[in-house]
mmCIF file of C-alpha atoms in Angstrom:
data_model
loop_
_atom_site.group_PDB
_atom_site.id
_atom_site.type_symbol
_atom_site.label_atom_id
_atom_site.label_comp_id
_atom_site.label_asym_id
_atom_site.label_seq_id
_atom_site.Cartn_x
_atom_site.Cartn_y
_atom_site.Cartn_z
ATOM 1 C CA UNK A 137 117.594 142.958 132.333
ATOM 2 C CA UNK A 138 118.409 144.205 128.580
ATOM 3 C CA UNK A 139 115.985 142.783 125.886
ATOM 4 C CA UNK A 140 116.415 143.842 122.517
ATOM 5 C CA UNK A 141 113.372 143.114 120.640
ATOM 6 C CA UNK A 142 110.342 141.217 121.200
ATOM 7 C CA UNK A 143 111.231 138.277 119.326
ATOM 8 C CA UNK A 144 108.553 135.898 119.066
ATOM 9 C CA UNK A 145 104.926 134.578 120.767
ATOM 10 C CA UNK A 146 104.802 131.491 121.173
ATOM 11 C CA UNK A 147 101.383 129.337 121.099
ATOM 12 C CA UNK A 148 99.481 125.939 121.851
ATOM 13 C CA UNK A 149 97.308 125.090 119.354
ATOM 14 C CA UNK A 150 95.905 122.006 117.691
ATOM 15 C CA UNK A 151 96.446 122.344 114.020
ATOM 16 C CA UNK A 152 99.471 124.644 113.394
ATOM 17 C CA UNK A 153 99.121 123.304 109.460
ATOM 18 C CA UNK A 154 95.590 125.575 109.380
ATOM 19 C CA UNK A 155 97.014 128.370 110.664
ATOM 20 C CA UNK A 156 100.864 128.229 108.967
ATOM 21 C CA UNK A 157 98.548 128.289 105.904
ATOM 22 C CA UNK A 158 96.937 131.063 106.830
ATOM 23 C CA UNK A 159 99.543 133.199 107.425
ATOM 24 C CA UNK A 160 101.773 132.523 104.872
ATOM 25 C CA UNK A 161 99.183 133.145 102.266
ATOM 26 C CA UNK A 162 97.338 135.801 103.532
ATOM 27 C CA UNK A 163 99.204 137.888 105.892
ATOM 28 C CA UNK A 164 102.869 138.074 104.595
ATOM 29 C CA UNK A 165 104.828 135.165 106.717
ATOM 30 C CA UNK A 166 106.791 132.168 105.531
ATOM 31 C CA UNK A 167 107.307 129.340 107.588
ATOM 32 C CA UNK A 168 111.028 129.881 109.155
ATOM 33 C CA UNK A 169 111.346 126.137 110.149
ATOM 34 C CA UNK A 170 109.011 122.935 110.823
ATOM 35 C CA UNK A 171 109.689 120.271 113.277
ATOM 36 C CA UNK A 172 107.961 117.397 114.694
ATOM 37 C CA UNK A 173 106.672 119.691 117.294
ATOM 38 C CA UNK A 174 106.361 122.833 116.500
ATOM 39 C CA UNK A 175 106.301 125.811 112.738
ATOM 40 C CA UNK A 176 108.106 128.519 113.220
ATOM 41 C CA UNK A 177 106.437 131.351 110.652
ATOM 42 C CA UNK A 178 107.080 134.799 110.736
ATOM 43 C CA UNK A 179 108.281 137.502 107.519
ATOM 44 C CA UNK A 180 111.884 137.895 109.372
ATOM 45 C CA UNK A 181 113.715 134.837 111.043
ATOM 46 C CA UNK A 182 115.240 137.546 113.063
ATOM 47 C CA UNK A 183 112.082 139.269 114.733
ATOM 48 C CA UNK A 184 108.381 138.828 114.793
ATOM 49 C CA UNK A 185 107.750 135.155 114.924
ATOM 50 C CA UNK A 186 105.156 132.877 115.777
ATOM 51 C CA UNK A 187 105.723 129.321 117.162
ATOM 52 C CA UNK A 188 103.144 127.155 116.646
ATOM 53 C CA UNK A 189 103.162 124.124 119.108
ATOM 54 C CA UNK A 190 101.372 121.495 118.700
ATOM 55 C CA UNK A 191 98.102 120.969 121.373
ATOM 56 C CA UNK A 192 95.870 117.897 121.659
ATOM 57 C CA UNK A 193 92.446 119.686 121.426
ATOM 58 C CA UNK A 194 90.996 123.210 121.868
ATOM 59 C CA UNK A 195 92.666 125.661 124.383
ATOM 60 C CA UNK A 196 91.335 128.187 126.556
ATOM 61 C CA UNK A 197 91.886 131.790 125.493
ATOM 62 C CA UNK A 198 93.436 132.384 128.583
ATOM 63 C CA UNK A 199 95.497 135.527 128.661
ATOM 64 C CA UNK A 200 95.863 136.624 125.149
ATOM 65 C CA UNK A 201 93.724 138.956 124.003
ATOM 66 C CA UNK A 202 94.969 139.489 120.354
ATOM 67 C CA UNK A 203 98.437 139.671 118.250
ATOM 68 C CA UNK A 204 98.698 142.777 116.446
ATOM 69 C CA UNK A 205 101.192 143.337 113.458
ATOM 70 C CA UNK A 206 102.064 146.568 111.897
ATOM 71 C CA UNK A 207 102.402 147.190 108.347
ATOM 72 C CA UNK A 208 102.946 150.343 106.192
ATOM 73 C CA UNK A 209 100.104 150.239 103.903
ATOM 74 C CA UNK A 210 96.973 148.669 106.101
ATOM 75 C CA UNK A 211 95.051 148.961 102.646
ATOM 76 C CA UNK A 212 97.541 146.749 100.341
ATOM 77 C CA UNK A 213 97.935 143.900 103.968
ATOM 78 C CA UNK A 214 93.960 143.809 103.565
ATOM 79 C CA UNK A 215 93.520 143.315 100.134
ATOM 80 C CA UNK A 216 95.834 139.974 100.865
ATOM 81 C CA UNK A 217 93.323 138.487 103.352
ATOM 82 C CA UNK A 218 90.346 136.274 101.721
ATOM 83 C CA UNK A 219 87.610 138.806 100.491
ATOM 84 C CA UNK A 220 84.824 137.017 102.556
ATOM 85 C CA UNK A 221 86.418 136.854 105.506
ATOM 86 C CA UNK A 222 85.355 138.858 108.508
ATOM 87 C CA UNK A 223 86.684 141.771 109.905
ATOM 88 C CA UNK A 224 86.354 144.810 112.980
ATOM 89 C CA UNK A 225 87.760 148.227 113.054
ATOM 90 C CA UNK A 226 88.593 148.961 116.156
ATOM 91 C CA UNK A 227 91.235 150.712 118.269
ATOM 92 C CA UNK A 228 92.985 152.375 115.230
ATOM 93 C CA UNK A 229 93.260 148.791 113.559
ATOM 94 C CA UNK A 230 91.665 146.173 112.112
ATOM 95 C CA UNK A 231 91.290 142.648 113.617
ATOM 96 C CA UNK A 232 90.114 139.437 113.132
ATOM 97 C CA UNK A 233 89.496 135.896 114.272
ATOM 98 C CA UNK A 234 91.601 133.362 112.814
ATOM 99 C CA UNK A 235 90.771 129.723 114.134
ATOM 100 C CA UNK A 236 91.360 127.914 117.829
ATOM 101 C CA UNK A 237 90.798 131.559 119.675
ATOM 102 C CA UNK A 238 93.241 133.564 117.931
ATOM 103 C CA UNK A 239 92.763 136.885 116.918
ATOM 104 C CA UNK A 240 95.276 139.166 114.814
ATOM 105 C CA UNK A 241 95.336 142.841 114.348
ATOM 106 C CA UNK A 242 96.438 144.749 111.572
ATOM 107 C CA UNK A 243 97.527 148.731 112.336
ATOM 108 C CA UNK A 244 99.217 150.963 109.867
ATOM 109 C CA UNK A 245 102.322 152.324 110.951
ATOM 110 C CA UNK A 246 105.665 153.337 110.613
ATOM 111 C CA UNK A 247 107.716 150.315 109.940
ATOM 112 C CA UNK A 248 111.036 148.972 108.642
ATOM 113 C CA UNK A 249 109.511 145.511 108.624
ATOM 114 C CA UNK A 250 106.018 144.745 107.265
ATOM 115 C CA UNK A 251 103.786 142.347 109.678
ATOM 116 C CA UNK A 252 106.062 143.486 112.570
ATOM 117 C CA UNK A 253 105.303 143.188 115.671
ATOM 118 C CA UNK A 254 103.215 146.722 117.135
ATOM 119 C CA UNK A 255 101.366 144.917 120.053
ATOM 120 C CA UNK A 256 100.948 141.836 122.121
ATOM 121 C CA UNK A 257 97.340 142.342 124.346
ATOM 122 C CA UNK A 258 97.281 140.373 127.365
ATOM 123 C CA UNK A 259 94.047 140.075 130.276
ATOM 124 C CA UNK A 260 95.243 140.598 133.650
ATOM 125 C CA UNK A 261 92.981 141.300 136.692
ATOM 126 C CA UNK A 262 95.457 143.740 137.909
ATOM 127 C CA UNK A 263 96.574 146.014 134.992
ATOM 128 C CA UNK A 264 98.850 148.553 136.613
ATOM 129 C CA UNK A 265 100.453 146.133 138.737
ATOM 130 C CA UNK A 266 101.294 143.717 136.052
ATOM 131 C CA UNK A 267 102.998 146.237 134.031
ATOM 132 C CA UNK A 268 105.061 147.384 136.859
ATOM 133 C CA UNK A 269 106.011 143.904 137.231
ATOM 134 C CA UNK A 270 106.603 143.841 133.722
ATOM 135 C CA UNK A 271 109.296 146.532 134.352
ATOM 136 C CA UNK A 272 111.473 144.398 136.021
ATOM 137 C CA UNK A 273 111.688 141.975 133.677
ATOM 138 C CA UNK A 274 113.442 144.532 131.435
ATOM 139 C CA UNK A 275 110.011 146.112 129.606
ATOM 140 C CA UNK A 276 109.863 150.065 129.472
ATOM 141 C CA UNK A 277 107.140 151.593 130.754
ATOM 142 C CA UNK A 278 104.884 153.545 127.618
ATOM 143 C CA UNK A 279 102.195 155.304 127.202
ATOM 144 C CA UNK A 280 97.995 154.001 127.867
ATOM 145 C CA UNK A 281 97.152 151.914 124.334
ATOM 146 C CA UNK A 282 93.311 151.183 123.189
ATOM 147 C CA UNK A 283 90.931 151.507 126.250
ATOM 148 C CA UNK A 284 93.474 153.442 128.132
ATOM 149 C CA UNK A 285 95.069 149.776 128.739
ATOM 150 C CA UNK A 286 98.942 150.345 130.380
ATOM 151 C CA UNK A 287 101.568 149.394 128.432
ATOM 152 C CA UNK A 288 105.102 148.292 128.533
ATOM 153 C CA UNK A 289 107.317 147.928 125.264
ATOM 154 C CA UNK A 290 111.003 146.578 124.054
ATOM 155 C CA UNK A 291 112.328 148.636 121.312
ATOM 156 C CA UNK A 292 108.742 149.422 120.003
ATOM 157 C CA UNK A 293 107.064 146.600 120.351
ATOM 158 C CA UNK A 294 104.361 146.724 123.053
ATOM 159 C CA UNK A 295 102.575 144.296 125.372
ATOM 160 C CA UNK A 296 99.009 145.836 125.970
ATOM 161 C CA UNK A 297 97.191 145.010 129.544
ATOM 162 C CA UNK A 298 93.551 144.773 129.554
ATOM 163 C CA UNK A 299 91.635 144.467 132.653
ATOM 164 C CA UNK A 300 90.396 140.682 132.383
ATOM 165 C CA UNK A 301 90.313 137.121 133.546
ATOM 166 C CA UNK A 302 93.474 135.286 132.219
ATOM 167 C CA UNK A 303 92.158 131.863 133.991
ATOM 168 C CA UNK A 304 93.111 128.930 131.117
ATOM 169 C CA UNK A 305 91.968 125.952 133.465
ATOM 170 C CA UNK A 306 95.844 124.932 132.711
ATOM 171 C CA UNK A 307 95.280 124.747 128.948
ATOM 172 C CA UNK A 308 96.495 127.879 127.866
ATOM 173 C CA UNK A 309 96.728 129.391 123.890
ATOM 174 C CA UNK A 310 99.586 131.409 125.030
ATOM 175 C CA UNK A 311 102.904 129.645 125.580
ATOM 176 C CA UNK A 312 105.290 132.048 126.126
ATOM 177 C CA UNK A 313 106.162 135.494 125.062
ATOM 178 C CA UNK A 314 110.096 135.763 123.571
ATOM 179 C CA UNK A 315 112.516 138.497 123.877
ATOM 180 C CA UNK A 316 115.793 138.605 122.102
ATOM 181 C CA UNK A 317 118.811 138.727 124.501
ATOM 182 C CA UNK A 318 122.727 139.288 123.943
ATOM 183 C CA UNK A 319 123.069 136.727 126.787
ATOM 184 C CA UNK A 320 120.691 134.406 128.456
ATOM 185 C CA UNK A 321 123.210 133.281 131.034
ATOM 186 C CA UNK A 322 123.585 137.090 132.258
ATOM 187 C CA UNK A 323 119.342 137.087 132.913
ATOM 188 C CA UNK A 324 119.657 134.014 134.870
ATOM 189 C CA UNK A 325 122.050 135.683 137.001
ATOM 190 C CA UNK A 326 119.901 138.917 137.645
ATOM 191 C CA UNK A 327 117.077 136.536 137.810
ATOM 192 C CA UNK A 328 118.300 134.616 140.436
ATOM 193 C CA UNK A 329 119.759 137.717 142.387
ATOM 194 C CA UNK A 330 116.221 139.581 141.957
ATOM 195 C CA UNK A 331 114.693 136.438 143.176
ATOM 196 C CA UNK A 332 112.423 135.657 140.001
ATOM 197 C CA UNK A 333 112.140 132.145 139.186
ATOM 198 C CA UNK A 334 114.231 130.511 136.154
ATOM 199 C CA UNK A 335 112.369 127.800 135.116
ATOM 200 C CA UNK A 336 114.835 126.066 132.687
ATOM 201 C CA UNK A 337 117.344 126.980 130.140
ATOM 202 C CA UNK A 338 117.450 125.573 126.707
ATOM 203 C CA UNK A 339 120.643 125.004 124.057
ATOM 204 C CA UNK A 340 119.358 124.531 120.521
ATOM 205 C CA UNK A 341 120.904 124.230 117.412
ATOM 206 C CA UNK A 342 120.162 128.252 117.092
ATOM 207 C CA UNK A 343 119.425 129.511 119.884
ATOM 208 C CA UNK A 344 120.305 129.375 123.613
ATOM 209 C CA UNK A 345 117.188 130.717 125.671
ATOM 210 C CA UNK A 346 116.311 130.870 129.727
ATOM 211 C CA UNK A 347 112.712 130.581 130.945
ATOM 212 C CA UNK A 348 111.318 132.866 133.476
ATOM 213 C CA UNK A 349 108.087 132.719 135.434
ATOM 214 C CA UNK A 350 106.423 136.068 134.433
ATOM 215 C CA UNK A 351 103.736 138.586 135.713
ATOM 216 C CA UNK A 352 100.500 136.901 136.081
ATOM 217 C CA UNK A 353 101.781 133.306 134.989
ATOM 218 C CA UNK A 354 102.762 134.427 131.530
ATOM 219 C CA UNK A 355 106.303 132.507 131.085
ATOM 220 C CA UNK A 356 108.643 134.676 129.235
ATOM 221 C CA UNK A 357 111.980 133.272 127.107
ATOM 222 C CA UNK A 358 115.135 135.168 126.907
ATOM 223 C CA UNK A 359 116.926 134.196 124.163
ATOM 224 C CA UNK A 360 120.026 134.489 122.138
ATOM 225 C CA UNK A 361 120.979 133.438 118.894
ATOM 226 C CA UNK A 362 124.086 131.985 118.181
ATOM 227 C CA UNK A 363 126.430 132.978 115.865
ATOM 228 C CA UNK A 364 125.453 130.100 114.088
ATOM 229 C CA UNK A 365 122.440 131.224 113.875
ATOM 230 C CA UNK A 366 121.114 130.111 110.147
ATOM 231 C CA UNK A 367 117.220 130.447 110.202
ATOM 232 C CA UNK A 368 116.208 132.403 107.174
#
């Protein structure tokens, strides 16, 4: 498996309005598209999204730990977010509760793209395992991140394992993690050869995307975009 980018995260959540607000106001996002079920908001249609679906009531934290965005000038992204609201230093970043569970990060970094994706932290009870897991879904293995947690990343973009309970009781904040494919219909085929479970394949108007049963229950999309691929 070949994934390009980490695309998007998507999550459940109960009002997607609050937090699309949010985001494009205070942390450099636009909203990408809005449908009956779902914002898409992110500062590049073509990386670093967020998919807001919509949830009937609170979710369970589950196995996201925090989102964490990377930006060039970590003073100039904090003087955008509201001057009262609170904040923690920590882990060479600074991070902060938004509403419904989830928590953002801000690190200063490197970056072609402000509000990029640097890292995705999940819980898992088995750390090491899960990111050797992770490699066969296409991740490369990287160095420890914050709290000597193992990583895996896709073309800089990390996903950050910290030793946790990921139990959601079924109602999960996490949907589904996204990577960007050149084809989905050539993952389904190593899927199915490797023996990992496919658990649907979707044709949009943009996109064409396979679902996979990931480490630890996290689902993870491989997706393509079409050449006709118009999301701005």
């Amino acid at each position: 498996m070949r994934p390009k980018i980490l695309d998007h995260v998507a999550l459940w959540v109960a009002e997607r309005d609050r937090i699309a607000d949010f985001l494009t106001e205070h942390v450099g996002m636009h909203v990408i598209e809005r449908t009956d079920t779902f914002t898409l908001v992110g500062a590049d249609a073509r990386r670093s999204k967020l998919t807001l679906f919509d949830a009937d009531g609170p979710r369970e934290r589950g196995a996201l730990r925090h989102i964490a965005l990377r930006v060039n000038d970590l003073d100039e992204a904090l003087a955008e977010l509201p001057e009262d609201w609170p904040l923690e230093r920590e882990h060479g970043g600074v991070y902060f509760d938004l509403y419904e569970g989830l928590r953002l990060g801000l690190v200063e970094a490197e970056t072609e793209s402000d509000y990029d994706f640097d890292h995705v932290a999940l819980f898992s009870p088995r750390p090491e395992e899960t990111a050797r897991e992770y490699e066969s879904y296409g991740f490369a293995r990287a160095g420890a991140g914050a709290e000597a947690a193992p990583r895996v990343e896709v073309a800089g973009a990390f996903v950050e394992l910290w030793h946790g309970d990921s139990a959601d009781d079924g109602r999960p904040l996490l949907n589904h993690l996204a990577v960007l494919v050149d084809s989905a219909d050539e993952h389904v085929q190593e899927a199915n050869r490797t023996g990992i479970e496919v658990e649907r394949v979707v044709d949009a108007p943009n996109t064409y995307a396979a679902f996979l049963a990931g480490p630890d229950g996290v689902r993870i999309e491989y997706v393509e975009h079409k050449p006709t691929f118009a999301l701005k």
